[in-house]
Amino acid sequence: NVLGYKFYKSYDKIFCNYPFSLKLQEKDYDAINKNNKKLDIEFSKRITSDWVFISSVINALAENGKAVTIMPNGVLYKLTDKAIRQEIIENGYVEAVISLPGNIFNNTMIETTLLVLSNGNKKVKFINGSNLCEKEENRNKLNVEKIFNEYLNVKDSDITKTVSIKEIEKMSFCLLA
């Protein structure tokens, strides 16, 4: 339970698929603020609860570690979340933003994004992975190999663009790919 767990050690690899837009109580925010060691943000109900989970991932990430979290797209551009996005971008935690199509989960059709986190990033890679999925019956199925190959590709392409932090700042720290 990331809301109450104290991370005493760091991890090299983290994958986080948290419950989207969870309603938190005041005691949950108190616990996460006590455990927040790396971000200069005071969590409250004004910030979308999704960032509480992402903050926990950042706090548990080893110096040379890498994390991937899947998140709903709304938190990538909501004005109320601008300060937390700015904090994690300016501190170099965001490595890549990989947009995915809707209809990849059983219980929702919302579009989601894979957020790749690591330390010391000066630029962010944006990948439009919407077309890197395959239709399977009435659902979109991720083609992990294609997405991973695009992620590893050093050069920009028609679906990949590497952007400086200054460019993201001009876009009000919006992370929508």
XYZ file of N, CA and C in Angstrom:
531
model
N 0.847 -1.182 0.000
C 0.000 0.000 0.000
C 0.890 1.242 0.000
N 0.975 1.933 -1.118
C 1.877 3.086 -1.235
C 1.434 4.256 -0.369
N 0.204 4.254 0.098
C -0.260 5.372 0.902
C 0.268 5.321 2.329
N 0.662 4.144 2.789
C 1.156 4.034 4.146
C 2.538 3.417 4.265
N 3.044 2.876 3.183
C 4.324 2.173 3.219
C 5.485 3.164 3.190
N 6.454 2.942 4.052
C 7.665 3.762 4.042
C 8.727 3.004 3.251
N 9.238 3.643 2.210
C 10.221 2.996 1.358
C 11.600 3.140 1.987
N 12.092 2.057 2.563
C 13.392 2.077 3.218
C 14.523 1.763 2.262
N 14.179 1.232 1.109
C 15.212 0.969 0.115
C 14.729 1.447 -1.235
N 15.660 1.522 -2.178
C 15.347 1.977 -3.530
C 15.304 0.779 -4.469
N 14.633 0.973 -5.591
C 14.452 -0.110 -6.547
C 14.961 0.300 -7.917
N 15.575 -0.654 -8.612
C 16.106 -0.399 -9.951
C 15.023 -0.423 -11.018
N 13.996 -1.235 -10.804
C 12.920 -1.382 -11.781
C 11.586 -1.330 -11.065
N 10.709 -0.472 -11.578
C 9.377 -0.343 -10.984
C 8.353 -0.278 -12.113
N 7.255 -1.008 -11.954
C 6.095 -0.841 -12.832
C 4.912 -0.552 -11.929
N 4.156 0.478 -12.257
C 3.030 0.873 -11.426
C 1.767 1.006 -12.269
N 0.775 0.203 -11.955
C -0.544 0.271 -12.584
C -1.536 0.493 -11.443
N -1.668 1.724 -11.045
C -2.460 2.091 -9.876
C -3.936 2.297 -10.250
N -4.817 2.355 -9.257
C -6.236 2.644 -9.542
C -6.397 4.113 -9.931
N -6.886 4.361 -11.130
C -7.013 5.729 -11.644
C -7.997 6.554 -10.824
N -7.634 7.818 -10.598
C -8.504 8.827 -9.978
C -9.156 8.347 -8.689
N -8.382 7.685 -7.873
C -8.849 7.179 -6.588
C -9.197 8.351 -5.669
N -10.279 8.245 -4.950
C -10.656 9.265 -3.972
C -9.891 8.990 -2.680
N -9.069 9.944 -2.268
C -8.259 9.777 -1.069
C -8.838 10.571 0.089
N -8.495 10.129 1.294
C -8.913 10.828 2.500
C -7.757 11.681 3.003
N -8.049 12.574 3.912
C -7.033 13.489 4.447
C -5.851 12.721 5.053
N -6.129 11.622 5.753
C -5.046 10.829 6.366
C -4.122 10.239 5.300
N -4.659 9.960 4.112
C -3.828 9.452 3.022
C -2.825 10.511 2.582
N -3.289 11.753 2.479
C -2.390 12.843 2.085
C -1.331 13.085 3.158
N -1.711 12.967 4.423
C -0.740 13.129 5.511
C 0.369 12.086 5.397
N -0.024 10.836 5.140
C 0.963 9.753 5.027
C 1.895 9.968 3.839
N 1.337 10.348 2.700
C 2.180 10.520 1.515
C 3.106 11.717 1.684
N 2.656 12.774 2.341
C 3.517 13.933 2.572
C 4.673 13.596 3.511
N 4.440 12.710 4.481
C 5.519 12.284 5.389
C 6.564 11.461 4.646
N 6.127 10.680 3.674
C 7.037 9.802 2.937
C 7.651 10.459 1.700
N 7.221 11.661 1.363
C 7.702 12.351 0.167
C 9.063 12.974 0.444
N 10.111 12.346 -0.050
C 11.478 12.807 0.218
C 12.095 13.559 -0.952
N 11.645 13.305 -2.171
C 12.319 13.851 -3.350
C 11.620 15.034 -3.990
N 10.349 15.220 -3.729
C 9.601 16.292 -4.386
C 9.253 17.391 -3.401
N 9.346 18.607 -3.855
C 9.018 19.765 -3.033
C 7.565 20.175 -3.298
N 6.662 19.257 -3.024
C 5.229 19.451 -3.265
C 4.477 19.022 -2.013
N 3.493 19.796 -1.634
C 2.586 19.424 -0.551
C 1.337 18.844 -1.201
N 1.111 17.558 -1.005
C -0.044 16.904 -1.612
C -1.317 17.227 -0.832
N -2.378 17.503 -1.590
C -3.686 17.785 -1.012
C -4.739 17.391 -2.046
N -5.983 17.606 -1.705
C -7.084 17.260 -2.616
C -7.080 18.097 -3.883
N -6.317 19.194 -3.904
C -6.241 20.023 -5.113
C -5.480 19.312 -6.231
N -4.579 18.411 -5.874
C -3.784 17.678 -6.857
C -4.452 16.329 -7.107
N -4.584 15.954 -8.360
C -5.198 14.677 -8.719
C -4.461 13.536 -8.009
N -5.219 12.622 -7.447
C -4.633 11.539 -6.644
C -3.652 10.675 -7.423
N -3.745 10.674 -8.735
C -2.811 9.881 -9.552
C -1.355 10.250 -9.236
N -1.111 11.534 -8.963
C 0.255 11.994 -8.701
C 0.797 11.478 -7.373
N -0.078 11.078 -6.458
C 0.372 10.479 -5.204
C 1.098 9.170 -5.503
N 0.548 8.383 -6.400
C 1.167 7.110 -6.757
C 2.477 7.343 -7.520
N 2.471 8.309 -8.427
C 3.669 8.604 -9.198
C 4.762 9.144 -8.281
N 4.386 9.953 -7.306
C 5.344 10.446 -6.316
C 5.968 9.289 -5.542
N 5.154 8.307 -5.173
C 5.671 7.132 -4.462
C 6.676 6.375 -5.319
N 6.398 6.288 -6.609
C 7.330 5.633 -7.526
C 8.657 6.403 -7.558
N 8.580 7.714 -7.687
C 9.799 8.540 -7.722
C 10.581 8.391 -6.422
N 9.905 8.382 -5.297
C 10.573 8.252 -4.006
C 11.221 6.877 -3.814
N 10.724 5.864 -4.494
C 11.273 4.511 -4.371
C 12.305 4.193 -5.452
N 12.518 5.102 -6.391
C 13.392 4.855 -7.530
C 14.869 5.005 -7.157
N 15.672 3.999 -7.494
C 17.115 4.055 -7.263
C 17.754 5.070 -8.204
N 18.944 5.519 -7.871
C 19.639 6.540 -8.657
C 19.724 6.180 -10.136
N 20.038 4.935 -10.453
C 20.127 4.488 -11.839
C 18.924 3.655 -12.251
N 17.847 3.768 -11.507
C 16.656 2.976 -11.766
C 15.781 3.561 -12.855
N 14.804 2.763 -13.244
C 13.837 3.170 -14.268
C 12.467 2.655 -13.839
N 11.463 3.496 -14.050
C 10.102 3.124 -13.688
C 9.168 3.414 -14.853
N 8.116 2.629 -14.937
C 7.066 2.860 -15.917
C 5.752 2.817 -15.158
N 4.949 3.840 -15.378
C 3.625 3.868 -14.777
C 2.611 4.149 -15.873
N 1.472 3.519 -15.762
C 0.406 3.761 -16.731
C -0.609 4.672 -16.052
N -1.051 5.696 -16.786
C -1.903 6.710 -16.188
C -2.939 7.207 -17.184
N -4.057 7.748 -16.681
C -5.038 8.349 -17.583
C -4.494 9.667 -18.125
N -4.887 10.035 -19.319
C -4.342 11.234 -19.968
C -4.707 12.538 -19.277
N -5.814 12.585 -18.580
C -6.266 13.833 -17.974
C -5.241 14.495 -17.077
N -4.483 13.714 -16.332
C -3.512 14.299 -15.397
C -2.313 14.904 -16.112
N -2.188 14.652 -17.404
C -1.064 15.185 -18.167
C -1.252 16.644 -18.568
N -2.478 17.156 -18.436
C -2.726 18.532 -18.871
C -3.609 19.344 -17.928
N -4.194 18.761 -16.892
C -5.068 19.500 -15.983
C -4.315 20.658 -15.338
N -4.928 21.813 -15.332
C -4.310 23.005 -14.762
C -3.984 22.816 -13.281
N -4.847 22.125 -12.556
C -4.622 21.924 -11.112
C -3.381 21.077 -10.832
N -2.900 20.337 -11.818
C -1.731 19.479 -11.642
C -0.454 20.071 -12.245
N -0.525 21.298 -12.708
C 0.631 21.911 -13.373
C 1.859 21.953 -12.461
N 1.694 22.292 -11.194
C 2.837 22.421 -10.277
C 3.573 21.096 -10.102
N 2.853 19.999 -9.986
C 3.513 18.696 -9.821
C 4.195 18.276 -11.113
N 3.562 18.539 -12.254
C 4.219 18.221 -13.534
C 5.499 19.041 -13.680
N 5.412 20.324 -13.365
C 6.589 21.189 -13.444
C 7.697 20.668 -12.536
N 7.358 20.284 -11.332
C 8.331 19.770 -10.362
C 9.063 18.531 -10.896
N 8.310 17.567 -11.410
C 8.969 16.334 -11.848
C 9.728 16.523 -13.162
N 9.269 17.431 -14.004
C 9.971 17.692 -15.271
C 11.261 18.461 -15.008
N 11.160 19.537 -14.246
C 12.344 20.364 -13.978
C 13.404 19.625 -13.162
N 12.991 18.661 -12.357
C 13.948 17.868 -11.591
C 14.449 16.650 -12.351
N 14.099 16.542 -13.624
C 14.654 15.517 -14.498
C 14.138 14.119 -14.305
N 12.938 13.951 -13.765
C 12.403 12.609 -13.537
C 11.697 12.016 -14.756
N 11.210 12.847 -15.658
C 10.445 12.338 -16.799
C 11.392 12.057 -17.963
N 11.438 10.812 -18.386
C 12.283 10.388 -19.501
C 11.480 10.290 -20.796
N 10.283 9.698 -20.714
C 9.478 9.505 -21.919
C 7.997 9.489 -21.581
N 7.209 9.907 -22.573
C 5.752 9.905 -22.478
C 5.252 9.152 -23.701
N 4.607 8.011 -23.484
C 4.160 7.159 -24.582
C 2.634 7.098 -24.549
N 1.998 7.780 -25.501
C 0.531 7.784 -25.525
C 0.016 6.472 -26.106
N -1.078 6.007 -25.537
C -1.710 4.757 -25.955
C -3.152 5.047 -26.343
N -3.751 4.190 -27.147
C -5.152 4.410 -27.508
C -6.076 4.017 -26.361
N -7.325 4.378 -26.494
C -8.317 3.917 -25.540
C -8.624 2.450 -25.769
N -9.435 1.900 -24.891
C -9.938 0.536 -25.047
C -8.856 -0.537 -24.963
N -7.885 -0.329 -24.054
C -6.892 -1.393 -23.826
C -7.152 -2.131 -22.510
N -7.989 -1.544 -21.661
C -8.371 -2.181 -20.403
C -9.776 -2.755 -20.523
N -10.049 -3.777 -19.723
C -11.373 -4.397 -19.738
C -12.469 -3.448 -19.280
N -12.186 -2.625 -18.295
C -13.245 -1.869 -17.640
C -13.343 -0.400 -18.038
N -12.558 0.060 -19.000
C -12.651 1.452 -19.418
C -12.143 1.628 -20.842
N -12.675 2.633 -21.499
C -12.226 2.932 -22.860
C -11.349 4.177 -22.901
N -10.990 4.729 -21.726
C -10.213 5.965 -21.716
C -8.825 5.741 -22.315
N -8.301 6.817 -22.889
C -6.947 6.769 -23.423
C -5.976 6.911 -22.263
N -4.869 6.213 -22.360
C -3.876 6.210 -21.289
C -2.490 6.522 -21.846
N -1.560 6.692 -20.928
C -0.178 7.006 -21.284
C 0.754 6.211 -20.399
N 1.852 5.756 -20.985
C 2.946 5.180 -20.208
C 3.919 6.313 -19.910
N 4.188 6.546 -18.641
C 5.140 7.562 -18.227
C 6.394 6.833 -17.774
N 7.515 7.085 -18.473
C 8.790 6.453 -18.134
C 9.560 7.440 -17.269
N 9.942 6.993 -16.085
C 10.624 7.842 -15.119
C 12.032 7.325 -14.848
N 12.972 8.243 -14.725
C 14.337 7.944 -14.319
C 14.935 9.245 -13.802
N 16.185 9.251 -13.475
C 16.833 10.439 -12.911
C 17.717 11.141 -13.930
N 17.794 12.463 -13.819
C 18.753 13.250 -14.590
C 18.402 13.522 -16.036
N 17.136 13.543 -16.382
C 16.736 13.772 -17.772
C 16.714 15.265 -18.093
N 17.343 15.619 -19.200
C 17.380 17.010 -19.672
C 16.375 17.235 -20.799
N 15.903 16.132 -21.391
C 14.913 16.167 -22.468
C 13.894 15.072 -22.208
N 12.742 15.193 -22.875
C 11.679 14.198 -22.738
C 11.328 13.683 -24.124
N 11.239 12.377 -24.242
C 10.851 11.749 -25.509
C 9.345 11.523 -25.501
N 8.672 12.058 -26.509
C 7.237 11.864 -26.683
C 7.019 10.875 -27.817
N 6.231 9.839 -27.542
C 5.943 8.814 -28.543
C 4.427 8.677 -28.672
N 3.941 8.815 -29.894
C 2.529 8.577 -30.157
C 2.365 7.093 -30.472
N 2.045 6.337 -29.439
C 1.918 4.887 -29.584
C 0.528 4.430 -29.973
N -0.351 5.362 -30.314
C -1.732 4.999 -30.652
C -1.816 4.044 -31.832
N -0.920 4.210 -32.787
C -0.932 3.346 -33.976
C -0.004 2.147 -33.840
N 0.606 1.989 -32.672
C 1.484 0.844 -32.437
C 0.741 -0.268 -31.704
N -0.565 -0.231 -31.797
C -1.415 -1.245 -31.191
C -2.169 -1.967 -32.290
N -2.675 -3.117 -31.945
C -3.401 -3.919 -32.920
C -4.824 -4.152 -32.427
N -5.769 -4.153 -33.353
C -7.163 -4.456 -33.009
C -7.290 -5.955 -32.786
N -7.920 -6.302 -31.692
C -8.181 -7.704 -31.390
C -9.623 -7.790 -30.910
N -10.485 -8.334 -31.740
C -11.928 -8.341 -31.503
C -12.388 -6.899 -31.310
N -12.916 -6.550 -30.145
C -13.398 -5.180 -29.935
C -12.491 -4.391 -28.983
N -11.215 -4.740 -28.941
C -10.280 -4.108 -28.029
C -8.957 -3.828 -28.737
N -8.224 -2.836 -28.208
C -6.869 -2.568 -28.694
C -5.880 -3.372 -27.867
N -4.965 -4.020 -28.540
C -3.940 -4.824 -27.870
C -2.589 -4.145 -28.097
N -1.852 -3.936 -27.020
C -0.540 -3.301 -27.127
C 0.430 -4.208 -27.871
N 1.166 -3.626 -28.811
C 2.266 -4.337 -29.445
C 3.528 -3.860 -28.731
N 3.870 -4.549 -27.664
C 4.963 -4.136 -26.785
C 6.275 -4.051 -27.547
N 6.505 -4.968 -28.451
C 7.760 -4.954 -29.216
C 7.895 -3.675 -30.047
N 6.830 -3.294 -30.742
C 6.873 -2.067 -31.550
C 7.057 -0.825 -30.677
N 6.345 -0.780 -29.554
C 6.464 0.361 -28.645
C 7.876 0.435 -28.084
N 8.413 -0.698 -27.658
C 9.763 -0.730 -27.089
C 10.814 -0.344 -28.129
N 10.664 -0.812 -29.359
C 11.610 -0.444 -30.418
C 11.581 1.055 -30.691
N 10.405 1.647 -30.670
C 10.300 3.102 -30.876
C 10.921 3.854 -29.697
N 10.734 3.337 -28.520
C 11.336 3.928 -27.319
C 12.864 3.887 -27.398
N 13.401 2.795 -27.882
C 14.863 2.645 -27.987
C 15.454 3.436 -29.152
N 14.617 3.796 -30.138
C 15.087 4.526 -31.306
C 15.648 5.883 -30.878
N 16.889 6.157 -31.257
C 17.562 7.387 -30.846
C 17.056 8.587 -31.633
N 16.714 8.390 -32.887
C 16.294 9.493 -33.751
C 14.791 9.738 -33.654
N 14.407 10.993 -33.853
C 12.991 11.321 -33.942
C 12.418 10.739 -35.230
N 11.122 10.502 -35.208
C 10.449 9.944 -36.382
C 9.093 10.632 -36.526
N 8.257 10.082 -37.385
C 6.934 10.686 -37.554
C 6.049 10.488 -36.322
N 6.404 9.551 -35.435
C 5.619 9.346 -34.211
C 6.409 9.626 -32.936
N 7.660 10.006 -33.066
C 8.518 10.262 -31.916
C 9.176 11.628 -32.036
N 9.161 12.362 -30.924
C 9.826 13.654 -30.898
C 10.463 13.850 -29.527
N 11.736 14.237 -29.512
C 12.429 14.540 -28.270
C 12.382 16.047 -28.055
N 11.972 16.456 -26.866
C 11.687 17.852 -26.575
C 12.481 18.311 -25.350
N 12.980 19.537 -25.400
C 13.701 20.093 -24.258
C 12.722 20.522 -23.165
N 13.238 20.667 -21.970
C 12.409 21.120 -20.854
C 11.889 22.528 -21.117
N 12.686 23.369 -21.762
C 12.251 24.733 -22.110
C 11.023 24.698 -23.024
N 11.022 23.772 -23.991
C 9.866 23.650 -24.888
C 8.619 23.196 -24.132
N 8.797 22.303 -23.176
C 7.670 21.834 -22.373
C 7.158 22.965 -21.484
N 8.059 23.774 -20.980
C 7.673 24.927 -20.167
C 6.783 25.881 -20.975
N 7.115 26.079 -22.247
C 6.310 26.949 -23.117
C 4.892 26.402 -23.305
N 4.732 25.091 -23.111
C 3.423 24.443 -23.254
C 2.740 24.270 -21.880
N 3.136 25.102 -20.904
C 2.578 25.041 -19.536
C 2.754 23.674 -18.894
N 3.866 23.020 -19.212
C 4.227 21.715 -18.658
C 3.178 20.637 -18.956
N 2.506 20.793 -20.073
C 1.575 19.773 -20.555
C 2.401 18.592 -21.060
N 2.020 17.398 -20.682
C 2.748 16.188 -21.099
C 1.954 15.307 -22.054
N 0.924 15.852 -22.633
C 0.123 15.083 -23.575
C 0.899 14.932 -24.881
N 1.184 13.706 -25.262
C 2.005 13.443 -26.458
C 1.239 13.740 -27.727
